[in-house]
Coordinates of C-alpha atoms in Angstrom, one line a residue:
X1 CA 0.0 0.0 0.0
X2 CA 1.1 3.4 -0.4
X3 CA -0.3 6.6 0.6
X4 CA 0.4 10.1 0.1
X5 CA 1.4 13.3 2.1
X6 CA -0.8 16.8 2.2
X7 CA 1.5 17.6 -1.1
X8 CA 0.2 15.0 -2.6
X9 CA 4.2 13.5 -3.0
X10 CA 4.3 9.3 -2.5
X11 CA 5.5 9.0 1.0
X12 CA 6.4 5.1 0.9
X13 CA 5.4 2.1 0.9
X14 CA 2.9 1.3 3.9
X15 CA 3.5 4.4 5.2
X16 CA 0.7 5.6 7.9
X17 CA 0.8 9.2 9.6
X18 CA 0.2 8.2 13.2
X19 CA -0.8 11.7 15.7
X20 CA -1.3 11.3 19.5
X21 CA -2.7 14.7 21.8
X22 CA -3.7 14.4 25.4
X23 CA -6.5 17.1 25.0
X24 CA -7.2 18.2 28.5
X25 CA -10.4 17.1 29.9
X26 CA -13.1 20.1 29.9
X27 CA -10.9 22.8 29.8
X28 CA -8.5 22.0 27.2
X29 CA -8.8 21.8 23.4
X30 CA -12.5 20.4 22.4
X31 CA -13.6 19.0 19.0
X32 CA -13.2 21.8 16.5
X33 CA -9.6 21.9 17.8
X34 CA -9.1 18.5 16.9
X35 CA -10.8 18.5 13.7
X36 CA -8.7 21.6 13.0
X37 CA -5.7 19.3 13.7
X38 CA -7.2 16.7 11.4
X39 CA -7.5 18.9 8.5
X40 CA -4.0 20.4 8.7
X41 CA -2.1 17.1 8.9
X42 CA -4.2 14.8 7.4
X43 CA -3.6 11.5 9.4
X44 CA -4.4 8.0 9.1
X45 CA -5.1 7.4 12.8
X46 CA -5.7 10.2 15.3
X47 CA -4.9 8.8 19.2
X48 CA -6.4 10.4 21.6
X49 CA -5.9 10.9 25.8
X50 CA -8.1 12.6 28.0
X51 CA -11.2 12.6 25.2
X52 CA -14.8 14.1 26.9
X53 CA -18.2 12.7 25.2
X54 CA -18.2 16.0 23.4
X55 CA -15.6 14.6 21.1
X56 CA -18.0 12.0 19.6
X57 CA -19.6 14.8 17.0
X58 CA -16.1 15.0 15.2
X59 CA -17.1 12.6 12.4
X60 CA -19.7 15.3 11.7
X61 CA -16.7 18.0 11.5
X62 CA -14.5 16.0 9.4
X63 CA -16.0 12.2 8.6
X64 CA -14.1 9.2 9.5
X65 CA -14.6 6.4 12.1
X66 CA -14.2 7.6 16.1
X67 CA -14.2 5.5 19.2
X68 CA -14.3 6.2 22.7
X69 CA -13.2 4.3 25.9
X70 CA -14.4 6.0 28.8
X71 CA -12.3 5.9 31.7
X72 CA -14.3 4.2 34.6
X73 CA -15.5 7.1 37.2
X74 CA -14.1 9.5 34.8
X75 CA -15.5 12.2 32.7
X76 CA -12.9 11.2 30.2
X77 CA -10.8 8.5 28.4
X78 CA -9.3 7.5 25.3
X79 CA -10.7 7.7 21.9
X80 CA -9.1 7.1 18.3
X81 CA -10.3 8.5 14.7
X82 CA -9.4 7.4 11.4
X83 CA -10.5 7.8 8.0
X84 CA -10.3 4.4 7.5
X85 CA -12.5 1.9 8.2
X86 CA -11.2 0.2 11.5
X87 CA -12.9 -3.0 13.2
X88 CA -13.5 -1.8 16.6
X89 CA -10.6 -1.5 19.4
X90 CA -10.6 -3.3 22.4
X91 CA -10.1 -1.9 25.7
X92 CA -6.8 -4.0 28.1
X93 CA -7.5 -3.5 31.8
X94 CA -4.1 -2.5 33.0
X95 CA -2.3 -3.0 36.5
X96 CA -3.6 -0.7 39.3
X97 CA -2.6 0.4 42.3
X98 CA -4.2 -0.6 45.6
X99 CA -3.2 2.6 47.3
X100 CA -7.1 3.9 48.5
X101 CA -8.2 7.5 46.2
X102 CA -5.9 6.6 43.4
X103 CA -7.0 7.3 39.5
X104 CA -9.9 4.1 39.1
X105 CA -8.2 1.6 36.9
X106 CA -7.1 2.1 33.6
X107 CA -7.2 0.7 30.2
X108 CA -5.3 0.6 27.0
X109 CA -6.8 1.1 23.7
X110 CA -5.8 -1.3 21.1
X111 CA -6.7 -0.8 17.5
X112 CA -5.1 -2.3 14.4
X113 CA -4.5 -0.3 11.2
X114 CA -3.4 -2.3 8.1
X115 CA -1.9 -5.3 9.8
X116 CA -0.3 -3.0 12.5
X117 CA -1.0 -3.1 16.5
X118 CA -1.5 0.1 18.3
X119 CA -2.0 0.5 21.7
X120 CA -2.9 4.0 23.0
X121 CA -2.7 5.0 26.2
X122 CA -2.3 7.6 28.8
X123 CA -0.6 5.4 32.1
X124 CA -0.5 5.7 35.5
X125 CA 2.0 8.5 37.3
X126 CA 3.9 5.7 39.8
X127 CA 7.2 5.6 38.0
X128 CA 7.2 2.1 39.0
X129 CA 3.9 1.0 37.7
X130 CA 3.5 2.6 34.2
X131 CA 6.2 0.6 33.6
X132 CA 4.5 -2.5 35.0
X133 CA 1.7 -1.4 32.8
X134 CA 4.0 -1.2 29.7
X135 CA 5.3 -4.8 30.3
X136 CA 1.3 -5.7 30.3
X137 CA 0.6 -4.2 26.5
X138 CA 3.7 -5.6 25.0
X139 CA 2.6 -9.0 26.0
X140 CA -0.6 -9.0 23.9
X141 CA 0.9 -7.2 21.0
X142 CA 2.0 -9.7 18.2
X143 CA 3.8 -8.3 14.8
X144 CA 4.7 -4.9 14.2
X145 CA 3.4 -3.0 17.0
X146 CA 3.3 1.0 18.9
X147 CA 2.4 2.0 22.5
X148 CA 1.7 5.5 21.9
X149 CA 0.3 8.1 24.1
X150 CA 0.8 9.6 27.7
X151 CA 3.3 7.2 29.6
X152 CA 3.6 10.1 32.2
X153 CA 7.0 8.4 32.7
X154 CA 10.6 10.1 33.6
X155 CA 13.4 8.7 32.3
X156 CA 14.5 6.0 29.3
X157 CA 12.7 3.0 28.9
X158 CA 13.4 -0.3 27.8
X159 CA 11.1 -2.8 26.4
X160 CA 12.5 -5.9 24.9
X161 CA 12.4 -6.0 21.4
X162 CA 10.6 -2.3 21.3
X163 CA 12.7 1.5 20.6
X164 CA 12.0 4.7 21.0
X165 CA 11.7 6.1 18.1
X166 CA 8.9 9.3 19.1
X167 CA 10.4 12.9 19.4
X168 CA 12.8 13.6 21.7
X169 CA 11.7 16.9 22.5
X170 CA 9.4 18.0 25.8
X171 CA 5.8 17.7 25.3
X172 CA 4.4 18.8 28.5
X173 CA 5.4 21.4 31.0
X174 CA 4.7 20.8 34.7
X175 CA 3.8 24.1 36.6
X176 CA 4.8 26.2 33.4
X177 CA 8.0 25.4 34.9
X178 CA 9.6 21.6 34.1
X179 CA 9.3 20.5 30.9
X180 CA 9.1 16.7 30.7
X181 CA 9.0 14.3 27.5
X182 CA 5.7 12.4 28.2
X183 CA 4.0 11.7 25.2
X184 CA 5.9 9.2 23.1
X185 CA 5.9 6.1 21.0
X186 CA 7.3 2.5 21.8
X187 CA 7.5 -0.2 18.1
X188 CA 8.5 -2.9 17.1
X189 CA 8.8 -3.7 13.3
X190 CA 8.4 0.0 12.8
X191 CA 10.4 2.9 11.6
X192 CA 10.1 6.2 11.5
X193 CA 11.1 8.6 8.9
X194 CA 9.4 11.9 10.1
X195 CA 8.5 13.0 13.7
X196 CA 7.9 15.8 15.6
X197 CA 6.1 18.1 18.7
X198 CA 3.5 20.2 17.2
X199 CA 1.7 23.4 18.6
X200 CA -0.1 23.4 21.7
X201 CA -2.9 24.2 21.2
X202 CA -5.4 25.2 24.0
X203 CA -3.6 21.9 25.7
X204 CA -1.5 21.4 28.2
X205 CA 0.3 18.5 26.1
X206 CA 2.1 19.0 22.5
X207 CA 1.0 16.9 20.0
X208 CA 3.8 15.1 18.5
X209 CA 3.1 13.7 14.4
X210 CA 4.8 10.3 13.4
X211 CA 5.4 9.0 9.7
X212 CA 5.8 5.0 10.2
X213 CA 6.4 2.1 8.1
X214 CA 6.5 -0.9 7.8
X215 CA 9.3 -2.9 4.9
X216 CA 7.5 -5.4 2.9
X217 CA 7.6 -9.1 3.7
X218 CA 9.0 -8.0 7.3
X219 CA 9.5 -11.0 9.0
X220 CA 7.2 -11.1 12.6
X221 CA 9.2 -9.7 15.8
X222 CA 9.7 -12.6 17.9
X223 CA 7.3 -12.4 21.0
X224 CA 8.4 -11.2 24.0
X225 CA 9.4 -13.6 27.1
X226 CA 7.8 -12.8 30.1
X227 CA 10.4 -14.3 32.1
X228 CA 13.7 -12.8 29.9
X229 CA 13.6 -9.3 31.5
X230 CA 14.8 -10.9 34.9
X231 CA 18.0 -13.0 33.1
X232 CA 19.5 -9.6 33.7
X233 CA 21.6 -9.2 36.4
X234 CA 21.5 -5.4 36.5
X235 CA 17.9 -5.3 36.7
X236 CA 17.8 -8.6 38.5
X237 CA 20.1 -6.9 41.9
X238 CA 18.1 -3.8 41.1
X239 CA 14.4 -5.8 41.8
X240 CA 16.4 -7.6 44.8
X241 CA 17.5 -4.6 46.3
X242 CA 13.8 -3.2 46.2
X243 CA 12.2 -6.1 47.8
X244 CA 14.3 -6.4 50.9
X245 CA 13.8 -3.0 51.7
X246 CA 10.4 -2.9 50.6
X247 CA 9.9 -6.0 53.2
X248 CA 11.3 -3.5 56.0
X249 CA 9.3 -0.1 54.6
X250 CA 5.9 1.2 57.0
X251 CA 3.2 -0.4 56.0
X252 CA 1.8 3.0 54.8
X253 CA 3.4 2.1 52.0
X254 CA 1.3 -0.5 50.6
X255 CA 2.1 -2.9 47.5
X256 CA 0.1 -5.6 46.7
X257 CA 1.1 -8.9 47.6
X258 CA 1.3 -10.8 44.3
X259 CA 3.9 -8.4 43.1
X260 CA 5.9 -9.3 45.9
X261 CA 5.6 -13.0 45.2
X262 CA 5.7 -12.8 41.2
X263 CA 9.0 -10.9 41.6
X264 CA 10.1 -13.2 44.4
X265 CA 9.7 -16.4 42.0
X266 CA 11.0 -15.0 38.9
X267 CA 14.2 -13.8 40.9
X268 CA 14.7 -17.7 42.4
X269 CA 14.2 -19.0 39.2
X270 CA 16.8 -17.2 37.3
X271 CA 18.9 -17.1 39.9
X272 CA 19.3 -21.2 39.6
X273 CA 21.1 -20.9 36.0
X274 CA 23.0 -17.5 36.5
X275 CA 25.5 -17.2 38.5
X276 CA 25.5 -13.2 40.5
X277 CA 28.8 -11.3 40.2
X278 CA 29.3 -7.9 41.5
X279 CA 28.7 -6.1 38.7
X280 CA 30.9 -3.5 37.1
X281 CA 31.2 0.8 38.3
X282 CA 28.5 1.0 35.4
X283 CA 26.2 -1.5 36.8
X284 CA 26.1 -0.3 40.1
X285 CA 25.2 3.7 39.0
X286 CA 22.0 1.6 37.1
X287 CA 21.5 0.1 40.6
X288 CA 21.1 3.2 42.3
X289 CA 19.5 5.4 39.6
X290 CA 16.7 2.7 39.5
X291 CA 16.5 3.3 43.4
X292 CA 16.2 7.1 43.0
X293 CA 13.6 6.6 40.5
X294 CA 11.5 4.4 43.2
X295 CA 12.3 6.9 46.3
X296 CA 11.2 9.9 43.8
X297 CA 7.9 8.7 43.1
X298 CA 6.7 7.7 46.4
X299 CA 8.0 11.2 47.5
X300 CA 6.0 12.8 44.2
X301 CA 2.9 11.1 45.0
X302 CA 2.7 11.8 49.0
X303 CA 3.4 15.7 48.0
X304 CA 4.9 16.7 51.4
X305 CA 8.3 17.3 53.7
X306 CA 7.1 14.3 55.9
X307 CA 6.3 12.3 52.8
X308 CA 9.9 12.8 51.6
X309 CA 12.0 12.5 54.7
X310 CA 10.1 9.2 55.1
X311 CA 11.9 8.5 51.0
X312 CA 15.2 9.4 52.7
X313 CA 14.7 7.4 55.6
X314 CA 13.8 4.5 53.5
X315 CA 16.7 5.1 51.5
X316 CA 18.8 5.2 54.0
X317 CA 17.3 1.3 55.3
X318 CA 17.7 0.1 51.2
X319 CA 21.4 1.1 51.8
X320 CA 21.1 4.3 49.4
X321 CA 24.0 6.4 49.6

């Protein structure tokens, strides 16, 4: 297949022009934004975080196909449009946390476009479960494959088998002060040969625009193993580290159980064909980083001096330096 750009200039062969926008429930940018967005870049699939009911009259602005996932005991959720015909997405319950007045569950939207998987999303703010959340899409996704969206995540991530290949610039500014990178694109099987942030808007998040394809006869990605992430012996000290101190933390600070005992099996299993050295100077600062990353977002999410000297103290018991 091969489409063509606003120019009207062949692009490539299965070429699609992906754009994702967290709008900004209610007081952000509202349909006739986003159908002014549509005309001016012309995609072939719009994702969208943070979409009201309003939003369902943009096929009368502009045509196309739109769904909407309501979050539950939200006035929002996700929503994709297209001006192709899609079969309709389904909705992946993602991992929660049990800490009491968090966001309700969320969900991943998963639509496929001309033999491509995408998953969009807008994940948790728990630095430590959007990426549990991550690890949960990329298991259902077969083929080529993109988790784009709003990862609200700090930081690089890895996903096996999966690069980054969204802009790199900042898409969202906390306070009007720290600009952060957190709308981008995980694929597989994918490349990119245009990206970039676009304008505001009446947002709070850029909109960043990808051009992706996908070579003919690409042979499938192979799937991703569950249990290969802990064969690492960075991120396997890193997890080990975590649960003994988690095991001595206040009980304020509440995980659920079965992570506990999920990690705690996958660590005694690889541990019984690798043997654990101490790691090199570089191994070590991964060690600790991933640490800081943890005591941040506990800190971040309790919002308060006696929310962060209990991060230091705990630090201090995980043997943080």
């Amino acid at each position: 297949m091969e489409s063509k750009n606003s120019n009207g200039a062949h692009r490539g062969t299965w070429n699609l022009r992906i754009i994702s926008w967290n709008l900004l429930r209610l007081t952000g940018a509202d349909a006739s934004d986003v159908a002014a967005l549509i005309e001016r870049h012309r995609p072939d699939l719009l994702l969208l975080q943070e979409a009201t009911e309003e939003l369902a009259e943009l096929p009368a602005l502009v045509g196309g196909h739109f769904y909407r996932e309501p979050l539950h005991g939200r006035v929002y959720g996700l929503a994709v449009w297209s001006p192709h015909s899609l079969p309709p997405p389904t909705a992946l319950p993602l991992p929660a946390s049990s800490v009491p007045g968090r966001v309700p569950p969320r969900v991943a939207q998963i639509v496929h476009l001309h033999g491509i998987a995408f998953a969009n999303v807008h994940l948790s703010h728990g630095q430590l479960l959007n990426r549990l959340q991550l690890l949960h899409i990329v298991r259902t996704l077969a083929g080529p494959a993109a988790v784009i969206g709003d990862y609200n995540a700090v930081g690089p991530i890895k996903l096996s088998g999966f690069r980054d290949i969204g802009p790199r610039q900042p898409t969202h500014t906390a306070s009007n002060i720290i600009p952060f990178r957190l709308d981008r694109c995980m694929a597989r099987g994918l490349r990119c040969s245009q990206k970039r942030v676009l304008a505001r808007g009446p947002s709070d998040h850029h909109p960043i625009i990808l051009d992706l394809h996908v070579a003919p006869k690409m042979a499938e990605a192979p799937q991703w193993d569950s249990a290969a992430w802990m064969a690492s012996p960075k991120l396997r000290a890193s997890v080990e580290r975590w649960l003994r101190a988690m095991a001595r933390a206040p009980d304020r600070i509440r995980v659920p159980q079965g992570l506990f005992e999920t990690l705690d099996l996958k660590l005694r299993k690889a541990r019984r064909g690798v043997v654990r050295g101490r790691g090199t100077a570089a191994d070590r600062d991964m060690q600790r980083a991933a640490r800081l990353a943890l005591l941040a977002s506990f800190a971040a999410r309790r919002g308060t001096r006696a929310s962060q000297e209990s991060a230091r103290r705990f630090g201090a018991r995980a043997g943080l330096r």
